[in-house]
GROMACS .gro file of C-alpha atoms in nm:
model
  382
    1UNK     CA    1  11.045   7.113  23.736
    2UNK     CA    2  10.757   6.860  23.746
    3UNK     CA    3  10.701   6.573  23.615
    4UNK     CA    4  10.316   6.452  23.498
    5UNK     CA    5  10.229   6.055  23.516
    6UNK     CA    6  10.044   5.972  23.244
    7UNK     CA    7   9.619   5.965  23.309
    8UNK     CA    8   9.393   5.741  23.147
    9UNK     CA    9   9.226   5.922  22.861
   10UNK     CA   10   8.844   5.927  22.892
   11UNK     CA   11   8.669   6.033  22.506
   12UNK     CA   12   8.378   5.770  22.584
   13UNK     CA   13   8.332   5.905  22.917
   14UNK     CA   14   8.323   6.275  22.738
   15UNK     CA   15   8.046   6.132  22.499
   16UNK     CA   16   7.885   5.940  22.736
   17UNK     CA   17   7.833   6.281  22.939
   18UNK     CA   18   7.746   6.428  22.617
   19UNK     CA   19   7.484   6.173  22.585
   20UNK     CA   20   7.320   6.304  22.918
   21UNK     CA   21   7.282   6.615  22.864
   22UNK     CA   22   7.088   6.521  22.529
   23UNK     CA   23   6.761   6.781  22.513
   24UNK     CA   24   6.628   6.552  22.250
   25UNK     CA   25   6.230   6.442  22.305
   26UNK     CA   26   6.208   6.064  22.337
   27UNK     CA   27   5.873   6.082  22.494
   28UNK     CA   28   5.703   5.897  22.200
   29UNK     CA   29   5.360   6.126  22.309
   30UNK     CA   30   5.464   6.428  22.216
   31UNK     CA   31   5.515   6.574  22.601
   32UNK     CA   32   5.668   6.943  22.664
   33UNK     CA   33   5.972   6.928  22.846
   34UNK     CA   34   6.024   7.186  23.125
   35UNK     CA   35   6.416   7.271  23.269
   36UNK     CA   36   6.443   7.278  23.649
   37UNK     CA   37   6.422   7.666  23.655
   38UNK     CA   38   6.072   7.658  23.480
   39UNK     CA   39   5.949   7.381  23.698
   40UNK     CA   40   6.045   7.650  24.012
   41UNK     CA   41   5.958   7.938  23.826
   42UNK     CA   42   6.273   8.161  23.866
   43UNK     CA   43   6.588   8.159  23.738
   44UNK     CA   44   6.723   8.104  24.142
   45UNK     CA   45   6.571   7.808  24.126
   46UNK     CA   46   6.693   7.544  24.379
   47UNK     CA   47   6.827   7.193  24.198
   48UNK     CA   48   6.640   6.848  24.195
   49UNK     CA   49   6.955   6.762  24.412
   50UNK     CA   50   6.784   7.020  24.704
   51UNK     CA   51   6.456   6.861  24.685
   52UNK     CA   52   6.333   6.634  24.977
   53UNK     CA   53   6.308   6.275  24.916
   54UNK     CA   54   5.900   6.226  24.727
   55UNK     CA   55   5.665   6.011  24.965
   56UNK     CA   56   5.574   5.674  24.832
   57UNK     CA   57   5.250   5.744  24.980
   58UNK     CA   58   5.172   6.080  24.805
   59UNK     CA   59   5.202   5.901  24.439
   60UNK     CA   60   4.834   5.782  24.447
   61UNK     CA   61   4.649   5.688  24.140
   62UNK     CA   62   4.842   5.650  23.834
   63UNK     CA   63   5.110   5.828  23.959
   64UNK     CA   64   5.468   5.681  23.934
   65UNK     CA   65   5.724   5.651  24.248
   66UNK     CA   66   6.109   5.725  24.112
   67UNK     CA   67   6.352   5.541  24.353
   68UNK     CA   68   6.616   5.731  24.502
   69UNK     CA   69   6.987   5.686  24.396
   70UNK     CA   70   7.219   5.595  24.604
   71UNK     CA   71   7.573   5.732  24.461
   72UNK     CA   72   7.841   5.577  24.705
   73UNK     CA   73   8.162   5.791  24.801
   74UNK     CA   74   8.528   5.654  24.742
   75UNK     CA   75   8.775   5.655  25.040
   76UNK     CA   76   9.141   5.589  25.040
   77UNK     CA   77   9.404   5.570  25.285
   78UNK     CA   78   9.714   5.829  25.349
   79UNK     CA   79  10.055   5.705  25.167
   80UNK     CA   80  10.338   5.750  25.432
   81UNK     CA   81  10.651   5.881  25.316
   82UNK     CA   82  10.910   5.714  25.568
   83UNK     CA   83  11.185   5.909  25.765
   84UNK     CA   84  11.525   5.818  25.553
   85UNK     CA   85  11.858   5.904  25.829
   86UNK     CA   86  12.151   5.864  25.601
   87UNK     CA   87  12.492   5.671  25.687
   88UNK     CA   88  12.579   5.966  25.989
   89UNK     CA   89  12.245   5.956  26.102
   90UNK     CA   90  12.140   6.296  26.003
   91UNK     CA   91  11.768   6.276  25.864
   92UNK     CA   92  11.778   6.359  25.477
   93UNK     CA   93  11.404   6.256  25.458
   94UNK     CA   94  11.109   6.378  25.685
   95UNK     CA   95  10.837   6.159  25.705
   96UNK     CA   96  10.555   6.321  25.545
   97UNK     CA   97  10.168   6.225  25.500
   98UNK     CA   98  10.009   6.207  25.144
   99UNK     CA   99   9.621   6.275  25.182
  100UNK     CA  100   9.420   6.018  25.048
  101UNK     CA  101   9.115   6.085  24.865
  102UNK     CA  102   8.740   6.135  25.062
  103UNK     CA  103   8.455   6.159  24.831
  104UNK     CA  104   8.158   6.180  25.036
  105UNK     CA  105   7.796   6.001  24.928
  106UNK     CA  106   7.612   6.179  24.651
  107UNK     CA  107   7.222   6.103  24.611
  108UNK     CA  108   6.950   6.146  24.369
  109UNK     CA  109   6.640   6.216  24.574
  110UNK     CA  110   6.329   6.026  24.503
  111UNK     CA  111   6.075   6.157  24.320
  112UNK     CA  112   5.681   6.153  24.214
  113UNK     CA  113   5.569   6.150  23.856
  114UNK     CA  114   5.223   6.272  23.867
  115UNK     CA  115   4.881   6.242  23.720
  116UNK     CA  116   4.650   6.482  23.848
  117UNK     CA  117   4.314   6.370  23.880
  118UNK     CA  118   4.052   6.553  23.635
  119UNK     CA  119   3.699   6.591  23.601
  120UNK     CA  120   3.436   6.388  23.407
  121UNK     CA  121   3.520   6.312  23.082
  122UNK     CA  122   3.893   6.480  23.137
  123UNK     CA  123   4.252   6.290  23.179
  124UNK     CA  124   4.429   6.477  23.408
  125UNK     CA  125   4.793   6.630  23.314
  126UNK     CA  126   5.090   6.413  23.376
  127UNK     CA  127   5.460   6.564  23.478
  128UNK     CA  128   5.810   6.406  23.566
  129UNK     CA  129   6.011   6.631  23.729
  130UNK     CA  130   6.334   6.722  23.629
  131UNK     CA  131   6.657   6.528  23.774
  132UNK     CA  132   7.030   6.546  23.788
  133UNK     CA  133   7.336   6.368  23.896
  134UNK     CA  134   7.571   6.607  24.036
  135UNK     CA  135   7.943   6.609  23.980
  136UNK     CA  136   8.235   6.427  24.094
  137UNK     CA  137   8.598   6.530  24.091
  138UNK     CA  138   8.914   6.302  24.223
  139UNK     CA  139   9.143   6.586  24.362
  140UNK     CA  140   9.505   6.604  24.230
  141UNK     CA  141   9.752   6.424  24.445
  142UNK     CA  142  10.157   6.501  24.438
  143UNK     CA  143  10.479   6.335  24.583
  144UNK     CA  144  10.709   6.552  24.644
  145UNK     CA  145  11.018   6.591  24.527
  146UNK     CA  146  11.316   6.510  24.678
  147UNK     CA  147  11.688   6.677  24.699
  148UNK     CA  148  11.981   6.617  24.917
  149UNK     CA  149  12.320   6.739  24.812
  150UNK     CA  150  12.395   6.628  24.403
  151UNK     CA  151  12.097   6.361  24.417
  152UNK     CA  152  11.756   6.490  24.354
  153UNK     CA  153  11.447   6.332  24.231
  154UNK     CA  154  11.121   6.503  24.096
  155UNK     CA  155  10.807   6.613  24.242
  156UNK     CA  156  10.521   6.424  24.051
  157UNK     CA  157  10.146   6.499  24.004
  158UNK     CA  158   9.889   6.337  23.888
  159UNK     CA  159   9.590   6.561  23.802
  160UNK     CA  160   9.251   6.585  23.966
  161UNK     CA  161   9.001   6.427  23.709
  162UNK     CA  162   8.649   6.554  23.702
  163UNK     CA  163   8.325   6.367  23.555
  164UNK     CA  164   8.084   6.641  23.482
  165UNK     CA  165   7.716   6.616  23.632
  166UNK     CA  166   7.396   6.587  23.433
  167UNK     CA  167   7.064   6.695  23.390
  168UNK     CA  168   6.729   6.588  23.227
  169UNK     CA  169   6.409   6.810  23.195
  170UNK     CA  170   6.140   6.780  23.292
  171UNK     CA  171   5.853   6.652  23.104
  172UNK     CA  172   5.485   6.734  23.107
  173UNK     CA  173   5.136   6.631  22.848
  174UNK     CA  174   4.883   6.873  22.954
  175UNK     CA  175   4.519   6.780  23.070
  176UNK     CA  176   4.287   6.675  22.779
  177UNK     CA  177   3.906   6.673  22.795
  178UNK     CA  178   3.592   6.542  22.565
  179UNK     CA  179   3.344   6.814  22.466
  180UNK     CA  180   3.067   6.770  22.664
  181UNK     CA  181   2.701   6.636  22.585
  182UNK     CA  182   2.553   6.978  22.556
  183UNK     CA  183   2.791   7.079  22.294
  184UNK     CA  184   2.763   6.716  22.118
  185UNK     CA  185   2.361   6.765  22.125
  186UNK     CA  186   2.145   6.489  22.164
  187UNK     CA  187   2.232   6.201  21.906
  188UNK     CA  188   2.557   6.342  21.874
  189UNK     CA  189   2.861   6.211  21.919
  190UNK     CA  190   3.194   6.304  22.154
  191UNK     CA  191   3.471   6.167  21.983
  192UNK     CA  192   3.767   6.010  22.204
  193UNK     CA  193   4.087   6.186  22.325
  194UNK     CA  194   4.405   6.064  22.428
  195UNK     CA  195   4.651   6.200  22.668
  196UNK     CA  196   5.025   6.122  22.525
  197UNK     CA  197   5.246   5.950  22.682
  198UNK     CA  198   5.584   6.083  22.826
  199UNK     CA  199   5.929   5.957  22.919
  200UNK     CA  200   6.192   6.120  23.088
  201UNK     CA  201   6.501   5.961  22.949
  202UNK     CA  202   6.773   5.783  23.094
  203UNK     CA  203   7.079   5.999  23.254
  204UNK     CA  204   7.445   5.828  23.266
  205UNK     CA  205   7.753   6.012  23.490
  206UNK     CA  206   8.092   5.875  23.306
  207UNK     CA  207   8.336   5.731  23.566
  208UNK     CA  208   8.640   5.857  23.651
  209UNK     CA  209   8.964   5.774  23.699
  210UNK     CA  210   9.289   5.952  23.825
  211UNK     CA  211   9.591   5.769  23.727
  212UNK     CA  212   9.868   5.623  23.969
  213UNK     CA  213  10.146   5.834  24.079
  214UNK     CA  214  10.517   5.756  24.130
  215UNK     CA  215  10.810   5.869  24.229
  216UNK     CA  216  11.150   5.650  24.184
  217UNK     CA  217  11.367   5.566  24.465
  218UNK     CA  218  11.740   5.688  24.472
  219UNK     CA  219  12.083   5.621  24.640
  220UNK     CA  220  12.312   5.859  24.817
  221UNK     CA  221  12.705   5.884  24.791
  222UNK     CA  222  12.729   5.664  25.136
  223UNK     CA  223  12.486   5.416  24.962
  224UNK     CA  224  12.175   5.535  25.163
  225UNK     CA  225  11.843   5.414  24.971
  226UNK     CA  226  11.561   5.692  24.945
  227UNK     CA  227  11.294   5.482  24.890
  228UNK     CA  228  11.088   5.467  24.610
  229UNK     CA  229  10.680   5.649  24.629
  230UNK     CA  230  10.360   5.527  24.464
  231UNK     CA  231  10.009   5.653  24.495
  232UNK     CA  232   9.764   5.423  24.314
  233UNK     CA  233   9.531   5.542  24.071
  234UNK     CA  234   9.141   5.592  24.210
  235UNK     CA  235   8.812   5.551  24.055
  236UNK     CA  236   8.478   5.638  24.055
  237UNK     CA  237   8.250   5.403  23.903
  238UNK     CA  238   7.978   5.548  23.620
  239UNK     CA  239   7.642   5.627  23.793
  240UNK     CA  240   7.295   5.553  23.569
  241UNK     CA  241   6.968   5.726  23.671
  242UNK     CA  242   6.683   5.476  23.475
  243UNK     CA  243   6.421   5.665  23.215
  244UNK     CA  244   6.050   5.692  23.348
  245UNK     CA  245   5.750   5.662  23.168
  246UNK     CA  246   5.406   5.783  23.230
  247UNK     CA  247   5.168   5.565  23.008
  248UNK     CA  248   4.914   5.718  22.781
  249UNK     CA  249   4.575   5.715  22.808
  250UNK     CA  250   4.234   5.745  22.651
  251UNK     CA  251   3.881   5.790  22.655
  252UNK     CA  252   3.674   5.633  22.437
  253UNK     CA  253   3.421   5.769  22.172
  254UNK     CA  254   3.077   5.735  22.237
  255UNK     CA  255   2.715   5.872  22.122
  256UNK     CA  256   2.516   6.135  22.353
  257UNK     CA  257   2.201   5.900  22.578
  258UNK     CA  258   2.324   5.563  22.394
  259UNK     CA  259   2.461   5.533  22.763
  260UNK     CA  260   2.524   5.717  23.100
  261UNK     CA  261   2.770   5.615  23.326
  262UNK     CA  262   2.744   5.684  23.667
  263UNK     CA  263   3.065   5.650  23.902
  264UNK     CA  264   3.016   5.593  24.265
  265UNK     CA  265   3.322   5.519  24.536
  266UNK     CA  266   3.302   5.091  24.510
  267UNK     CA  267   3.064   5.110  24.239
  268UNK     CA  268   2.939   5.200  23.850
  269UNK     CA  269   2.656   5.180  23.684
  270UNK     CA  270   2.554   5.207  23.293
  271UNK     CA  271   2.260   5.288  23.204
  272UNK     CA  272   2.166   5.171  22.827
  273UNK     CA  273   1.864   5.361  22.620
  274UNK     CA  274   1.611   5.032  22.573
  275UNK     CA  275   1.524   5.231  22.256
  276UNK     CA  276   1.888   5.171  22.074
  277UNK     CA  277   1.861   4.835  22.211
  278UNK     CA  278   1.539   4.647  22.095
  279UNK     CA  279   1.258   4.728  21.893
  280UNK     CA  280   0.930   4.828  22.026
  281UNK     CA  281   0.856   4.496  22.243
  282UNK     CA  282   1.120   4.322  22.125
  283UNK     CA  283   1.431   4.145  22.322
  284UNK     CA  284   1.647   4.117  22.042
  285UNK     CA  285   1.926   4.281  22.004
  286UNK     CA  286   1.946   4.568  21.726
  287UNK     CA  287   2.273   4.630  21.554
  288UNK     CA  288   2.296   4.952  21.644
  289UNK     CA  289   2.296   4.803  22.035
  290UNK     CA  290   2.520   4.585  21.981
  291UNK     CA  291   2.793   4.848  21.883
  292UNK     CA  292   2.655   5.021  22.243
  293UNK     CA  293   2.737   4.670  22.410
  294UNK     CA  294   3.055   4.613  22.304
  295UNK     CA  295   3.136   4.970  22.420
  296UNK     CA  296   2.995   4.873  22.785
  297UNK     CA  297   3.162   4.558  22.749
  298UNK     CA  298   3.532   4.730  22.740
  299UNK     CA  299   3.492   4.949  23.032
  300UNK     CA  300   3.318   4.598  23.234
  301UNK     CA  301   3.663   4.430  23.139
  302UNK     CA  302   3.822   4.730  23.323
  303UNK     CA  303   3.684   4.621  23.647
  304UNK     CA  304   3.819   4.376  23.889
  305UNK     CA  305   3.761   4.018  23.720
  306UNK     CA  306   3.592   3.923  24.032
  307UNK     CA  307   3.324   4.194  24.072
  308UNK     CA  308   2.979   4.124  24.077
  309UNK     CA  309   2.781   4.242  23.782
  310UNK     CA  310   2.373   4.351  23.811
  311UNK     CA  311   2.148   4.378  23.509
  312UNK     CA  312   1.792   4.512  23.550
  313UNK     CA  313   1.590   4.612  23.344
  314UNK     CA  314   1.275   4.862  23.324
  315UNK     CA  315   0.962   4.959  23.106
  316UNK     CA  316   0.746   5.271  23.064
  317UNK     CA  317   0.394   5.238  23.194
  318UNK     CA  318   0.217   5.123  22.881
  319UNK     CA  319   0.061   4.802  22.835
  320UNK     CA  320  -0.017   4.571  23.089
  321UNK     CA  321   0.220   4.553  23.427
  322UNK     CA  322   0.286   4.180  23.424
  323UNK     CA  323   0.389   4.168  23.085
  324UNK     CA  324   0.612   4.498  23.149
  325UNK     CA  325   0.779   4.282  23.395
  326UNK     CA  326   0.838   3.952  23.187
  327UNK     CA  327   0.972   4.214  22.898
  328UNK     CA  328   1.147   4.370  23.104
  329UNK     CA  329   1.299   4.079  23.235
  330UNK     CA  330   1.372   3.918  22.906
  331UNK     CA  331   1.566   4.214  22.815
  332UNK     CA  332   1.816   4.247  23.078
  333UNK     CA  333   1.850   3.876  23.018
  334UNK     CA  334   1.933   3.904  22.680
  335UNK     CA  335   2.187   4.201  22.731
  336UNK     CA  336   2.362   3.975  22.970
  337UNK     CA  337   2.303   3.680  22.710
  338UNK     CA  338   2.526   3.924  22.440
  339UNK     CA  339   2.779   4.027  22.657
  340UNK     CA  340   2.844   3.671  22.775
  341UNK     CA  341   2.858   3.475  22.428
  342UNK     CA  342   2.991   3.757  22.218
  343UNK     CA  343   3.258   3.929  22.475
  344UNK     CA  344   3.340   3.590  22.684
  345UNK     CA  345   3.224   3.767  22.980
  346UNK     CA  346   3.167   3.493  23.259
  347UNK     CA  347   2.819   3.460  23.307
  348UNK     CA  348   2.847   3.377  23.705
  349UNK     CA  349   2.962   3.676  23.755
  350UNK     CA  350   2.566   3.850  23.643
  351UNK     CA  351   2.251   3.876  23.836
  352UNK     CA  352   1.937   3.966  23.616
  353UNK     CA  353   1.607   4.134  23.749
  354UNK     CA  354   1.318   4.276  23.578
  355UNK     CA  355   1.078   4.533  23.731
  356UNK     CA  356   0.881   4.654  23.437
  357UNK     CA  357   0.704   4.964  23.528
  358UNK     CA  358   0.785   5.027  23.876
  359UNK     CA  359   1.112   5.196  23.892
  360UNK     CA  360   1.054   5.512  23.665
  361UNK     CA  361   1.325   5.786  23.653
  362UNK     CA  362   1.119   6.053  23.488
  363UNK     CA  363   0.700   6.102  23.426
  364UNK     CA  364   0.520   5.843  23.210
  365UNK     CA  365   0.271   6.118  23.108
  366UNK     CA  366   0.454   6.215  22.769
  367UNK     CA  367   0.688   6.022  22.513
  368UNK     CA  368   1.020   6.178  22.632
  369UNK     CA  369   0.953   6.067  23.024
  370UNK     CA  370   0.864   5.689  22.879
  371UNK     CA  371   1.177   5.675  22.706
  372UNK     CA  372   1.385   5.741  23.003
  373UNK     CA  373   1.197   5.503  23.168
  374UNK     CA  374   1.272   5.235  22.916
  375UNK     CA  375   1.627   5.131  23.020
  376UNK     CA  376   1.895   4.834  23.120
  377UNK     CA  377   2.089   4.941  23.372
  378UNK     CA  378   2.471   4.741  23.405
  379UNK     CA  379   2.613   4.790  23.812
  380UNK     CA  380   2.894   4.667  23.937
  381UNK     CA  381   3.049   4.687  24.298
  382UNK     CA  382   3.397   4.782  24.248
   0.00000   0.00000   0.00000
């Protein structure tokens, strides 16, 4: 016959598990979430658990590095059950070795949440992987019972106590991309897009505990003590894998040759239509420019606060070239004059040239070569 010590009774641990295994989306952007199979592609897929530790290094860009986790293992010492000789001497209890418990390490491998980079006018996808925290179980332990002639006293067990692993899918937002200027048509305009965000929640592994276990102590007819026998209880402490976010992002609206950005390695340029600008010999700013400014404007405040900001401006051919120049001139000025008093730009930070008429970037022999030609063009070294 055996007899159970009582265990501690774990419902919040149960729901707290429960919790983890939640399929729910919380990404607030709408992402798809993906199980660890259909990130691998088979149903033999290996777990997150197999997966080598991600590379700090490799999670360039907007990508996110997930610390690894770190699950410590719980060691306890053997109980000794001592040799008991009774009055005559004759042993009536062997001494006997109670394993203690050896939980090894666990570990959650680092991972990468990616962005991949996209083309022109495209945000690239964005995917956290999938994760899990595996298992745990405290083995059972028992004392055994002991008997010697009419005194005998029970074998007790306590029970091996598991806390269940969990798992979180994986979540993706698929690349989105602006229609391009062809399909806009000149004049037209390419509305913005946004890629959502996604979050990979939080995962929570309930501790566990496995109760103490004892075994009374007795007394023989000739007054020999058996000893009394206690295992404490052991536990293993709740393990919490954070939530990860990949942030949205978008690209802005804007109208088809109101302006052309050009990316280089360490620097951009925008190149702004004169035409939606200023008036025919004018350096005032239209309306309609302005709204073009204060689009150019945004993506400047993007850039390091530091970086040095050029504004030149150019003409068409017509007229005479020193007055090309001086317009010219007075246009990038006033550009620069706009985006410093109406978008607090710091006006240190700009360099303004004019050279009229002899930079072209297309024919001055019909209309649509002159308008190309008339232009402010906004570089900065990045």
């Amino acid at each position: 016959m055996k007899g159970r010590s009582p265990l501690l009774a774990l419902p919040l641990a149960l729901l707290l598990v429960a919790a983890g295994c939640s399929t729910g989306d919380d990404s607030g952007g709408g992402g798809t979430k993906k199980s660890a199979k259909e990130e691998k592609g088979s149903p033999e897929a290996a777990s997150p658990l197999d997966a080598e530790d991600a590379d700090p290094a490799d999670c360039t860009g907007d990508s996110v590095f997930i610390e690894a986790v770190e699950i410590p293992g719980v060691k306890t010492d053997p109980v000794i059950i001592p040799e008991v000789k009774n009055k005559a001497g004759e042993v009536v209890q062997e001494e006997q070795e109670i394993p203690g418990v050896n939980i090894p390490d666990q570990r959650v491998p680092a991972q990468c949440a990616t962005v991949d980079e996209a083309p022109a006018g495209c945000l690239g996808a964005a995917s956290i992987p999938p994760t899990e925290i595996p298992p745990v179980t405290i083995p059972e332990v028992t004392i055994p019972a002991f008997e010697y002639g009419d005194v005998e006293v029970e074998e007790v067990t306590a029970d091996a106590v598991t806390s269940e692993g969990v798992q979180e899918d994986g979540v993706t937002a698929e690349e989105v991309c602006q229609i391009s200027e062809e399909e806009a048509g000149e004049g037209g305009y390419i509305s913005s897009v946004y890629r959502s965000s996604i979050y990979r929640p939080s995962l929570y592994r309930a501790s566990a505990y496995r109760g103490s276990a004892y075994r009374g102590s007795a007394r023989l007819d000739d007054g020999t003590k058996i000893p009394s026998v206690r295992v404490d209880g052991v536990r293993v402490d709740g393990v919490r894998v954070d939530g990860v976010r990949v942030e949205g992002e978008r690209l802005k609206g804007r109208r088809v040759e109101d302006v052309d950005v050009l990316e280089g390695e360490d620097s951009i340029t925008f190149g702004l239509d004169a035409d939606v600008l200023f008036a025919t010999d004018s350096d005032e700013i239209r309306p309609d420019g302005a709204k073009t400014l204060a689009e150019v404007a945004d993506q400047i405040k993007e850039l390091p606060d530091d970086a040095p900001i050029k504004a030149d401006g150019h003409t068409d051919s017509d007229g005479d070239e020193d007055h090309n120049k001086d317009l010219s001139e007075r246009r990038a000025q006033a550009v620069v004059d706009w985006l410093v008093e109406k978008e607090s730009l710091d006006a240190d930070r700009f360099t303004v040239t004019g050279y009229g008429e002899t930079k072209p970037v297309a024919s001055n022999d019909d209309d649509k070569g002159k308008q190309k030609n008339r232009r402010v063009m906004i570089s900065a070294d990045i």
